[in-house]
Each structure stands twice: as C-alpha cells, then as structure tokens.
Amino acid sequence: MSVESIPVKAAPKSLVWQGDELVCAVDGGRCWGRGGEELKAAAFTWSSPFDAGTASVSGPYSAVYQERGTKGVLCEGERIVRELNRSYYHAPDYDYPLALGALGNGREVVAHCPDEYNVLQIEDAASGERLTVGEREPQDVFHSRLSLSPDGRYLLSIGWYWQPFGAALVYDTALALSDPATLDGGGVLPYAAVMNGEVTAGCWLDTDRLVLATGAEEWDEEETAGLPPRHLGVWSVPEGRWLHRNPAGDADPGVLLLPRGDQVISFPGHPRLLDAATGRLVAEWPQVGVPAKGTCFGGRHVPTPVAALHPDGTRLAVAQAGGIALIALP
C-alpha cells in the first residue's frame, strides 16, 4: 500500500479528479498530473476568501465557497454561472450546506439553504430557477453537509439541533418537487432510527444504501432502535431498516466519509478504510495527517479534510500542508 507525495507550495483547499488529473477550483484551477507535475498554474485568484469546494459527479458544475461564511460561486467549467448565498444566522458556527448533482430526469441542480438556515431549496443549476416554491413550515434544524444520492432521488443532510447535537435527515427529491413542504419534516429517515449516538458523517454507497457514522456523544442510552455511539450503520432507504450496525473502533469518525464499493474511507486525523457492513478496519495511513474535525458545527472552526477518491476506486488524494498524498488503495 504505497503512499506517494506531490510537493506543493500551499495545501490545496479543494480537490477533484478529472480523468487522471487533480484540480483545485478554490485555487483558481491549479492542476496536477498523475506523475505529480503541475500541469496548470492558477488562472486567477478569487477576491473572496473561499476555502472549500464541491463538484457534481454527473455534470460540469462545481462550486467554491467559504465553509464558515455566507458566500459562494457556482461555476460551469471555468465560467462563473452565478453567486450563491446562505443565511448569516450562525453561519460562522457550522459548515455551509451545499450539494450539486443531477435529478432522476438528468436535470443538474443546486441544493442549499439560500434564505433561511432551516429551509432547504432545490434550484436548476443552469438558470437558477427555484424548483421548490411553495408554503413552508420548517422545523428548527440547522442543515449542513448536504449530498445527493447517485440517482438524485434522495438528499442527505448531516446537520444539527440546538443542543448542539448532530443528526441525519433524508428527503425524497421527487416528492419535494411536487410538494416542497416535504423538505420541512422528518423526511424518509425515521427519527428513532438515528437518535441514539450523535451522527457526524454520512455518504451514499449506492442509490438505495446510506452509511452513517456516529461519534462518542449519546442522546438516549435506553434507545435501542437507533445507531449507538461510535458505530457505523448501513441503512436501506427503500426497506426502511438498518442492514448493518457495528462498532467502528475507538476513534470518532470525523465529518467526512467517502464511499468505495462496500467500503468507506473516514478521516479521524488520518485516512482509515473501513468495511461498511462490519465496521472492520481494512487499512489505515497514520502517516497521512489531516485535520481532526469531529462535527460540522462548533465555535472553533477546524477545516474539513480535503480528499478525493479516483472514480475507479484505486487511488486516494489527500491534501497536506506540504503536498498531496497519493495513496494506492488495497
């Protein structure tokens, strides 16, 4: 399990694979080749202090934003499409809620909270048309760390309630387009199924299966239907039940999970490859240090680890202070 390093002058603040090249949109499109050579220097510098980025795996759209700020920019390739905004309310205290992807009909969308911290909206990426216009009665939840399922049918929010305590909510986007108020309730993930341990991270294994991870904090020690502290769980959305729930070692999982087949990669201070069904540690790379970020909220901002898994699942790129670590996965 080799680890190579691409030397860089400054740690990339975002990474995405484009073929065999690594691109950092936050740094104006800097690009590195498979051999570690810098193929393209920054084409420009953002005037706003953006420090995070995301991209749609299904289309040409990407976004840069300030993780604990209110501003972002949506791009199509190198073209700026429009500015993005979120509510100022407690913005410095939790991560920017933003997801890009395609719905089932192929329409590229932006999912975010442009007006209120607790009101999710889905907009057409190209035009900015809001697709979820209607009467709303949102619950008091701070949405954060949004992600769309691979087919765009479901929207995951790893957010928090005012305790603070991390939680997971899942919404049906098809229902939301016909009835936007469905984005205001508990969604399709039952409250009791997760409210035991504090959910800090989640990702989609495929169109139906969702992986959630919990930290050390506990909500109700007598709750048996939920996901206990420091556990990894695989939830089937169509079946409405846990397929697997197992301890995930003695380390808090952190806020970032990357799916790789039936495995996930977590980043509790360094990358760890876990079997999603059993929670078993498959491999880890303690020499590749990343920020140890426990939750999406907190008065002290710890940056989210910057990492990108190659689409073929063989290589993991991880940003570090002095370079980009390239890990050959087993």
mmCIF file of C-alpha atoms in Angstrom:
data_model
loop_
_atom_site.group_PDB
_atom_site.id
_atom_site.type_symbol
_atom_site.label_atom_id
_atom_site.label_comp_id
_atom_site.label_asym_id
_atom_site.label_seq_id
_atom_site.Cartn_x
_atom_site.Cartn_y
_atom_site.Cartn_z
ATOM 1 C CA MET A 1 0.000 0.000 0.000
ATOM 2 C CA SER A 2 2.242 2.748 -1.307
ATOM 3 C CA VAL A 3 1.977 6.439 -0.483
ATOM 4 C CA GLU A 4 3.489 8.947 -2.866
ATOM 5 C CA SER A 5 3.622 12.703 -2.454
ATOM 6 C CA ILE A 6 3.144 15.586 -4.864
ATOM 7 C CA PRO A 7 5.005 18.606 -3.467
ATOM 8 C CA VAL A 8 3.019 21.849 -3.459
ATOM 9 C CA LYS A 9 3.757 25.343 -2.195
ATOM 10 C CA ALA A 10 0.437 25.578 -0.376
ATOM 11 C CA ALA A 11 -2.073 22.895 0.591
ATOM 12 C CA PRO A 12 -4.992 22.697 -1.884
ATOM 13 C CA LYS A 13 -8.318 23.759 -0.357
ATOM 14 C CA SER A 14 -10.322 21.505 -2.656
ATOM 15 C CA LEU A 15 -9.530 18.514 -4.865
ATOM 16 C CA VAL A 16 -11.415 16.718 -7.619
ATOM 17 C CA TRP A 17 -10.277 14.111 -10.138
ATOM 18 C CA GLN A 18 -10.740 14.966 -13.811
ATOM 19 C CA GLY A 19 -9.554 11.811 -15.527
ATOM 20 C CA ASP A 20 -6.078 11.220 -14.107
ATOM 21 C CA GLU A 21 -5.576 14.869 -13.228
ATOM 22 C CA LEU A 22 -6.217 16.565 -9.886
ATOM 23 C CA VAL A 23 -7.812 20.008 -9.973
ATOM 24 C CA CYS A 24 -8.223 22.614 -7.236
ATOM 25 C CA ALA A 25 -11.012 25.046 -8.114
ATOM 26 C CA VAL A 26 -10.539 27.106 -4.951
ATOM 27 C CA ASP A 27 -7.001 27.907 -6.079
ATOM 28 C CA GLY A 28 -8.120 29.145 -9.477
ATOM 29 C CA GLY A 29 -7.898 25.844 -11.343
ATOM 30 C CA ARG A 30 -4.450 24.595 -10.354
ATOM 31 C CA CYS A 31 -3.933 21.140 -11.838
ATOM 32 C CA TRP A 32 -1.520 18.255 -11.255
ATOM 33 C CA GLY A 33 -0.824 15.230 -13.439
ATOM 34 C CA ARG A 34 -0.589 11.593 -12.437
ATOM 35 C CA GLY A 35 3.183 11.857 -12.148
ATOM 36 C CA GLY A 36 2.953 14.798 -9.774
ATOM 37 C CA GLU A 37 3.864 17.516 -12.245
ATOM 38 C CA GLU A 38 1.881 20.761 -12.044
ATOM 39 C CA LEU A 39 0.158 20.942 -15.409
ATOM 40 C CA LYS A 40 -1.584 24.248 -14.861
ATOM 41 C CA ALA A 41 -0.949 27.131 -12.508
ATOM 42 C CA ALA A 42 -3.757 29.193 -11.002
ATOM 43 C CA ALA A 43 -5.549 31.029 -13.817
ATOM 44 C CA PHE A 44 -6.927 33.639 -11.430
ATOM 45 C CA THR A 45 -7.434 34.454 -7.768
ATOM 46 C CA TRP A 46 -10.832 34.738 -6.115
ATOM 47 C CA SER A 47 -11.444 38.118 -4.487
ATOM 48 C CA SER A 48 -13.452 36.410 -1.737
ATOM 49 C CA PRO A 49 -11.665 34.213 0.845
ATOM 50 C CA PHE A 50 -13.132 30.915 -0.360
ATOM 51 C CA ASP A 51 -11.683 27.903 1.433
ATOM 52 C CA ALA A 52 -13.789 24.927 0.278
ATOM 53 C CA GLY A 53 -15.253 23.454 -2.872
ATOM 54 C CA THR A 54 -17.512 20.747 -4.249
ATOM 55 C CA ALA A 55 -18.425 19.372 -7.675
ATOM 56 C CA SER A 56 -21.183 17.445 -9.389
ATOM 57 C CA VAL A 57 -20.070 13.949 -10.370
ATOM 58 C CA SER A 58 -22.736 13.896 -13.099
ATOM 59 C CA GLY A 59 -22.084 17.188 -14.874
ATOM 60 C CA PRO A 60 -19.802 20.156 -15.461
ATOM 61 C CA TYR A 61 -20.827 22.163 -12.404
ATOM 62 C CA SER A 62 -18.641 22.968 -9.422
ATOM 63 C CA ALA A 63 -18.780 25.470 -6.594
ATOM 64 C CA VAL A 64 -16.373 27.269 -4.309
ATOM 65 C CA TYR A 65 -17.460 28.782 -1.022
ATOM 66 C CA GLN A 66 -16.426 29.902 2.425
ATOM 67 C CA GLU A 67 -17.036 26.949 4.739
ATOM 68 C CA ARG A 68 -17.978 29.146 7.687
ATOM 69 C CA GLY A 69 -19.201 32.137 5.673
ATOM 70 C CA THR A 70 -22.242 33.101 3.604
ATOM 71 C CA LYS A 71 -20.846 33.422 0.075
ATOM 72 C CA GLY A 72 -20.144 31.007 -2.738
ATOM 73 C CA VAL A 73 -19.869 30.871 -6.528
ATOM 74 C CA LEU A 74 -21.343 28.306 -8.915
ATOM 75 C CA CYS A 75 -19.207 27.529 -11.978
ATOM 76 C CA GLU A 76 -19.631 25.589 -15.203
ATOM 77 C CA GLY A 77 -16.121 24.615 -16.165
ATOM 78 C CA GLU A 78 -14.186 27.868 -15.865
ATOM 79 C CA ARG A 79 -17.290 30.003 -16.464
ATOM 80 C CA ILE A 80 -18.918 31.710 -13.484
ATOM 81 C CA VAL A 81 -22.652 30.966 -13.523
ATOM 82 C CA ARG A 82 -23.775 32.991 -10.502
ATOM 83 C CA GLU A 83 -23.155 33.824 -6.867
ATOM 84 C CA LEU A 84 -24.557 31.639 -4.090
ATOM 85 C CA ASN A 85 -25.638 32.794 -0.646
ATOM 86 C CA ARG A 86 -26.839 31.376 2.641
ATOM 87 C CA SER A 87 -28.342 32.857 5.781
ATOM 88 C CA TYR A 88 -25.989 34.791 8.053
ATOM 89 C CA TYR A 89 -27.659 33.196 11.107
ATOM 90 C CA HIS A 90 -24.880 31.339 12.985
ATOM 91 C CA ALA A 91 -23.003 30.939 9.682
ATOM 92 C CA PRO A 92 -19.606 31.174 11.460
ATOM 93 C CA ASP A 93 -20.619 28.232 13.672
ATOM 94 C CA TYR A 94 -21.340 25.464 11.148
ATOM 95 C CA ASP A 95 -20.401 24.256 7.685
ATOM 96 C CA TYR A 96 -22.003 25.644 4.535
ATOM 97 C CA PRO A 97 -24.909 23.416 3.332
ATOM 98 C CA LEU A 98 -24.423 22.797 -0.403
ATOM 99 C CA ALA A 99 -24.770 19.875 -2.817
ATOM 100 C CA LEU A 100 -24.548 19.628 -6.605
ATOM 101 C CA GLY A 101 -25.854 16.797 -8.749
ATOM 102 C CA ALA A 102 -28.475 15.566 -11.180
ATOM 103 C CA LEU A 103 -32.062 14.535 -10.503
ATOM 104 C CA GLY A 104 -33.574 11.402 -11.999
ATOM 105 C CA ASN A 105 -34.541 13.270 -15.176
ATOM 106 C CA GLY A 106 -30.930 14.367 -15.703
ATOM 107 C CA ARG A 107 -31.540 17.961 -14.629
ATOM 108 C CA GLU A 108 -28.491 19.413 -12.885
ATOM 109 C CA VAL A 109 -29.441 21.131 -9.632
ATOM 110 C CA VAL A 110 -28.099 23.004 -6.647
ATOM 111 C CA ALA A 111 -29.408 22.008 -3.209
ATOM 112 C CA HIS A 112 -28.739 24.589 -0.489
ATOM 113 C CA CYS A 113 -30.288 26.956 2.067
ATOM 114 C CA PRO A 114 -30.199 30.358 0.324
ATOM 115 C CA ASP A 115 -32.719 32.167 2.544
ATOM 116 C CA GLU A 116 -33.019 30.560 5.971
ATOM 117 C CA TYR A 117 -30.772 28.165 7.904
ATOM 118 C CA ASN A 118 -33.587 25.596 8.157
ATOM 119 C CA VAL A 119 -35.196 25.886 4.710
ATOM 120 C CA LEU A 120 -33.812 23.593 2.015
ATOM 121 C CA GLN A 121 -34.250 24.641 -1.599
ATOM 122 C CA ILE A 122 -33.546 22.887 -4.890
ATOM 123 C CA GLU A 123 -32.688 25.091 -7.862
ATOM 124 C CA ASP A 124 -31.899 24.497 -11.516
ATOM 125 C CA ALA A 125 -28.128 24.851 -11.846
ATOM 126 C CA ALA A 126 -28.117 26.493 -15.267
ATOM 127 C CA SER A 127 -30.878 29.067 -14.789
ATOM 128 C CA GLY A 128 -31.183 29.449 -11.025
ATOM 129 C CA GLU A 129 -34.924 28.688 -11.252
ATOM 130 C CA ARG A 130 -36.205 27.600 -7.862
ATOM 131 C CA LEU A 131 -37.936 24.238 -8.174
ATOM 132 C CA THR A 132 -39.293 24.077 -4.618
ATOM 133 C CA VAL A 133 -41.502 27.152 -4.413
ATOM 134 C CA GLY A 134 -44.442 26.817 -2.016
ATOM 135 C CA GLU A 135 -45.720 27.205 1.525
ATOM 136 C CA ARG A 136 -43.152 26.096 4.075
ATOM 137 C CA GLU A 137 -43.189 25.283 7.795
ATOM 138 C CA PRO A 138 -39.590 24.337 8.566
ATOM 139 C CA GLN A 139 -38.502 22.640 11.757
ATOM 140 C CA ASP A 140 -35.733 24.057 13.905
ATOM 141 C CA VAL A 141 -32.777 22.202 12.428
ATOM 142 C CA PHE A 142 -29.511 23.549 11.033
ATOM 143 C CA HIS A 143 -28.922 21.818 7.692
ATOM 144 C CA SER A 144 -25.305 21.117 6.788
ATOM 145 C CA ARG A 145 -23.067 18.781 4.753
ATOM 146 C CA LEU A 146 -25.638 18.025 2.036
ATOM 147 C CA SER A 147 -25.255 15.216 -0.504
ATOM 148 C CA LEU A 148 -27.476 13.798 -3.243
ATOM 149 C CA SER A 149 -27.792 10.063 -3.832
ATOM 150 C CA PRO A 150 -26.164 8.864 -7.095
ATOM 151 C CA ASP A 151 -29.522 8.890 -8.912
ATOM 152 C CA GLY A 152 -30.570 12.220 -7.372
ATOM 153 C CA ARG A 153 -33.649 10.691 -5.741
ATOM 154 C CA TYR A 154 -32.655 11.454 -2.158
ATOM 155 C CA LEU A 155 -30.994 14.370 -0.385
ATOM 156 C CA LEU A 156 -28.990 13.747 2.787
ATOM 157 C CA SER A 157 -28.372 16.435 5.397
ATOM 158 C CA ILE A 158 -25.859 15.860 8.197
ATOM 159 C CA GLY A 159 -26.917 18.781 10.351
ATOM 160 C CA TRP A 160 -27.635 19.546 13.985
ATOM 161 C CA TYR A 161 -30.255 20.510 16.507
ATOM 162 C CA TRP A 162 -29.828 23.217 19.094
ATOM 163 C CA GLN A 163 -28.157 21.315 21.917
ATOM 164 C CA PRO A 164 -25.946 21.168 19.871
ATOM 165 C CA PHE A 165 -26.273 17.573 18.699
ATOM 166 C CA GLY A 166 -25.547 16.139 15.242
ATOM 167 C CA ALA A 167 -28.332 14.428 13.317
ATOM 168 C CA ALA A 168 -29.109 12.986 9.882
ATOM 169 C CA LEU A 169 -32.158 13.685 7.717
ATOM 170 C CA VAL A 170 -33.052 12.272 4.291
ATOM 171 C CA TYR A 171 -35.563 13.781 1.862
ATOM 172 C CA ASP A 172 -37.219 12.472 -1.298
ATOM 173 C CA THR A 173 -36.433 14.992 -4.042
ATOM 174 C CA ALA A 174 -39.188 13.710 -6.335
ATOM 175 C CA LEU A 175 -41.753 14.413 -3.623
ATOM 176 C CA ALA A 176 -40.151 17.785 -2.893
ATOM 177 C CA LEU A 177 -40.633 18.965 -6.469
ATOM 178 C CA SER A 178 -44.400 18.372 -6.216
ATOM 179 C CA ASP A 179 -44.727 19.302 -2.523
ATOM 180 C CA PRO A 180 -41.853 21.482 -1.221
ATOM 181 C CA ALA A 181 -43.214 21.206 2.334
ATOM 182 C CA THR A 182 -41.880 17.635 2.477
ATOM 183 C CA LEU A 183 -38.429 19.218 2.862
ATOM 184 C CA ASP A 184 -39.560 20.650 6.215
ATOM 185 C CA GLY A 185 -40.478 17.491 8.096
ATOM 186 C CA GLY A 186 -38.516 14.496 9.254
ATOM 187 C CA GLY A 187 -38.118 13.132 5.744
ATOM 188 C CA VAL A 188 -37.868 9.424 4.946
ATOM 189 C CA LEU A 189 -35.335 8.519 7.640
ATOM 190 C CA PRO A 190 -37.283 7.840 10.872
ATOM 191 C CA TYR A 191 -36.185 9.973 13.800
ATOM 192 C CA ALA A 192 -35.972 6.964 16.109
ATOM 193 C CA ALA A 193 -33.669 5.135 13.711
ATOM 194 C CA VAL A 194 -30.771 7.502 14.291
ATOM 195 C CA MET A 195 -31.340 9.387 17.540
ATOM 196 C CA ASN A 196 -29.033 7.478 19.852
ATOM 197 C CA GLY A 197 -25.440 8.328 19.031
ATOM 198 C CA GLU A 198 -24.546 11.692 17.539
ATOM 199 C CA VAL A 199 -24.385 11.435 13.756
ATOM 200 C CA THR A 200 -21.282 13.222 12.478
ATOM 201 C CA ALA A 201 -20.849 11.870 8.928
ATOM 202 C CA GLY A 202 -22.695 10.117 6.132
ATOM 203 C CA CYS A 203 -22.436 9.121 2.473
ATOM 204 C CA TRP A 204 -24.261 7.123 -0.194
ATOM 205 C CA LEU A 205 -22.949 3.649 -1.028
ATOM 206 C CA ASP A 206 -25.367 3.498 -3.967
ATOM 207 C CA THR A 207 -28.834 4.687 -4.912
ATOM 208 C CA ASP A 208 -30.540 2.848 -2.035
ATOM 209 C CA ARG A 209 -27.953 2.364 0.716
ATOM 210 C CA LEU A 210 -26.797 5.081 3.064
ATOM 211 C CA VAL A 211 -23.881 4.875 5.502
ATOM 212 C CA LEU A 212 -23.995 6.893 8.720
ATOM 213 C CA ALA A 213 -21.313 7.218 11.385
ATOM 214 C CA THR A 214 -21.663 8.358 14.985
ATOM 215 C CA GLY A 215 -19.238 9.977 17.407
ATOM 216 C CA ALA A 216 -18.865 9.466 21.144
ATOM 217 C CA GLU A 217 -21.794 11.661 22.238
ATOM 218 C CA GLU A 218 -25.038 9.912 23.213
ATOM 219 C CA TRP A 219 -28.617 11.204 23.127
ATOM 220 C CA ASP A 220 -30.534 8.417 24.862
ATOM 221 C CA GLU A 221 -28.727 5.413 26.304
ATOM 222 C CA GLU A 222 -32.006 3.469 26.514
ATOM 223 C CA GLU A 223 -32.811 3.886 22.811
ATOM 224 C CA THR A 224 -32.193 0.552 21.052
ATOM 225 C CA ALA A 225 -33.609 1.280 17.590
ATOM 226 C CA GLY A 226 -31.039 3.919 16.768
ATOM 227 C CA LEU A 227 -27.350 3.919 15.931
ATOM 228 C CA PRO A 228 -25.199 3.759 19.105
ATOM 229 C CA PRO A 229 -22.135 5.967 19.671
ATOM 230 C CA ARG A 230 -19.006 5.200 17.627
ATOM 231 C CA HIS A 231 -20.890 2.946 15.249
ATOM 232 C CA LEU A 232 -21.093 2.569 11.509
ATOM 233 C CA GLY A 233 -24.509 1.763 10.080
ATOM 234 C CA VAL A 234 -25.825 0.884 6.624
ATOM 235 C CA TRP A 235 -29.433 1.996 6.128
ATOM 236 C CA SER A 236 -31.691 0.803 3.306
ATOM 237 C CA VAL A 237 -33.932 3.678 2.249
ATOM 238 C CA PRO A 238 -36.490 1.607 0.281
ATOM 239 C CA GLU A 239 -36.673 -1.071 3.005
ATOM 240 C CA GLY A 240 -36.686 1.466 5.842
ATOM 241 C CA ARG A 241 -34.362 -0.509 8.096
ATOM 242 C CA TRP A 242 -30.785 -0.980 9.203
ATOM 243 C CA LEU A 243 -28.956 -3.582 7.136
ATOM 244 C CA HIS A 244 -25.881 -3.405 9.385
ATOM 245 C CA ARG A 245 -24.905 -1.686 12.647
ATOM 246 C CA ASN A 246 -21.461 -2.313 14.087
ATOM 247 C CA PRO A 247 -18.823 -0.607 16.242
ATOM 248 C CA ALA A 248 -16.259 1.345 14.220
ATOM 249 C CA GLY A 249 -13.267 1.184 16.547
ATOM 250 C CA ASP A 250 -12.338 3.571 19.310
ATOM 251 C CA ALA A 251 -11.874 6.682 17.151
ATOM 252 C CA ASP A 252 -14.562 9.250 16.380
ATOM 253 C CA PRO A 253 -15.247 9.047 12.624
ATOM 254 C CA GLY A 254 -14.987 12.764 11.907
ATOM 255 C CA VAL A 255 -17.166 14.608 9.379
ATOM 256 C CA LEU A 256 -16.013 13.150 6.064
ATOM 257 C CA LEU A 257 -16.932 9.742 4.618
ATOM 258 C CA LEU A 258 -16.051 8.702 1.068
ATOM 259 C CA PRO A 259 -17.780 5.630 -0.438
ATOM 260 C CA ARG A 260 -15.796 2.915 -2.214
ATOM 261 C CA GLY A 261 -17.991 -0.017 -3.213
ATOM 262 C CA ASP A 262 -18.946 -1.719 0.054
ATOM 263 C CA GLN A 263 -16.259 0.187 1.935
ATOM 264 C CA VAL A 264 -15.940 3.734 3.234
ATOM 265 C CA ILE A 265 -12.977 5.964 3.982
ATOM 266 C CA SER A 266 -13.112 8.036 7.164
ATOM 267 C CA PHE A 267 -10.692 10.712 8.333
ATOM 268 C CA PRO A 268 -10.315 10.784 12.138
ATOM 269 C CA GLY A 269 -6.952 12.567 11.992
ATOM 270 C CA HIS A 270 -5.755 10.301 9.153
ATOM 271 C CA PRO A 271 -7.399 8.152 6.438
ATOM 272 C CA ARG A 272 -8.935 4.841 7.529
ATOM 273 C CA LEU A 273 -10.509 2.297 5.165
ATOM 274 C CA LEU A 274 -13.475 0.533 6.779
ATOM 275 C CA ASP A 275 -15.758 -2.308 5.749
ATOM 276 C CA ALA A 276 -19.209 -0.705 5.748
ATOM 277 C CA ALA A 277 -21.056 -3.894 6.720
ATOM 278 C CA THR A 278 -18.897 -4.859 9.687
ATOM 279 C CA GLY A 279 -17.119 -1.631 10.709
ATOM 280 C CA ARG A 280 -13.861 -3.602 10.474
ATOM 281 C CA LEU A 281 -10.663 -1.645 9.838
ATOM 282 C CA VAL A 282 -9.247 -2.761 6.474
ATOM 283 C CA ALA A 283 -6.282 -0.372 6.308
ATOM 284 C CA GLU A 284 -5.113 2.953 7.675
ATOM 285 C CA TRP A 285 -2.427 5.511 6.915
ATOM 286 C CA PRO A 286 -1.420 7.320 10.146
ATOM 287 C CA GLN A 287 1.487 8.973 8.312
ATOM 288 C CA VAL A 288 -1.021 10.976 6.227
ATOM 289 C CA GLY A 289 -2.243 13.540 8.734
ATOM 290 C CA VAL A 290 -5.434 15.562 8.229
ATOM 291 C CA PRO A 291 -7.387 17.959 10.488
ATOM 292 C CA ALA A 292 -9.212 16.049 13.233
ATOM 293 C CA LYS A 293 -12.661 17.563 12.796
ATOM 294 C CA GLY A 294 -15.337 15.932 14.934
ATOM 295 C CA THR A 295 -18.578 17.667 13.889
ATOM 296 C CA CYS A 296 -19.948 20.062 11.283
ATOM 297 C CA PHE A 297 -20.551 22.684 13.977
ATOM 298 C CA GLY A 298 -18.581 24.391 16.713
ATOM 299 C CA GLY A 299 -17.341 27.812 17.728
ATOM 300 C CA ARG A 300 -13.780 26.873 16.798
ATOM 301 C CA HIS A 301 -13.522 26.217 13.085
ATOM 302 C CA VAL A 302 -11.450 23.200 12.124
ATOM 303 C CA PRO A 303 -11.211 22.849 8.326
ATOM 304 C CA THR A 304 -12.751 19.767 6.749
ATOM 305 C CA PRO A 305 -10.121 17.309 5.437
ATOM 306 C CA VAL A 306 -9.587 17.750 1.700
ATOM 307 C CA ALA A 307 -9.571 14.425 -0.137
ATOM 308 C CA ALA A 308 -10.714 12.949 -3.450
ATOM 309 C CA LEU A 309 -11.192 9.310 -4.417
ATOM 310 C CA HIS A 310 -10.417 8.468 -8.042
ATOM 311 C CA PRO A 311 -13.570 7.269 -9.870
ATOM 312 C CA ASP A 312 -12.016 3.832 -10.386
ATOM 313 C CA GLY A 313 -11.507 3.489 -6.619
ATOM 314 C CA THR A 314 -7.795 2.717 -6.801
ATOM 315 C CA ARG A 315 -6.264 5.999 -5.638
ATOM 316 C CA LEU A 316 -6.988 8.454 -2.872
ATOM 317 C CA ALA A 317 -5.606 12.001 -2.975
ATOM 318 C CA VAL A 318 -5.302 13.791 0.366
ATOM 319 C CA ALA A 319 -4.212 17.414 0.783
ATOM 320 C CA GLN A 320 -1.498 18.101 3.342
ATOM 321 C CA ALA A 321 0.498 21.158 4.347
ATOM 322 C CA GLY A 322 3.498 20.303 2.189
ATOM 323 C CA GLY A 323 1.954 18.286 -0.579
ATOM 324 C CA ILE A 324 -0.755 15.997 -1.866
ATOM 325 C CA ALA A 325 -0.526 12.421 -0.632
ATOM 326 C CA LEU A 326 -1.463 9.807 -3.247
ATOM 327 C CA ILE A 327 -2.487 6.540 -1.616
ATOM 328 C CA ALA A 328 -2.746 3.317 -3.597
ATOM 329 C CA LEU A 329 -5.741 1.557 -2.034
ATOM 330 C CA PRO A 330 -5.756 -2.210 -1.423
#
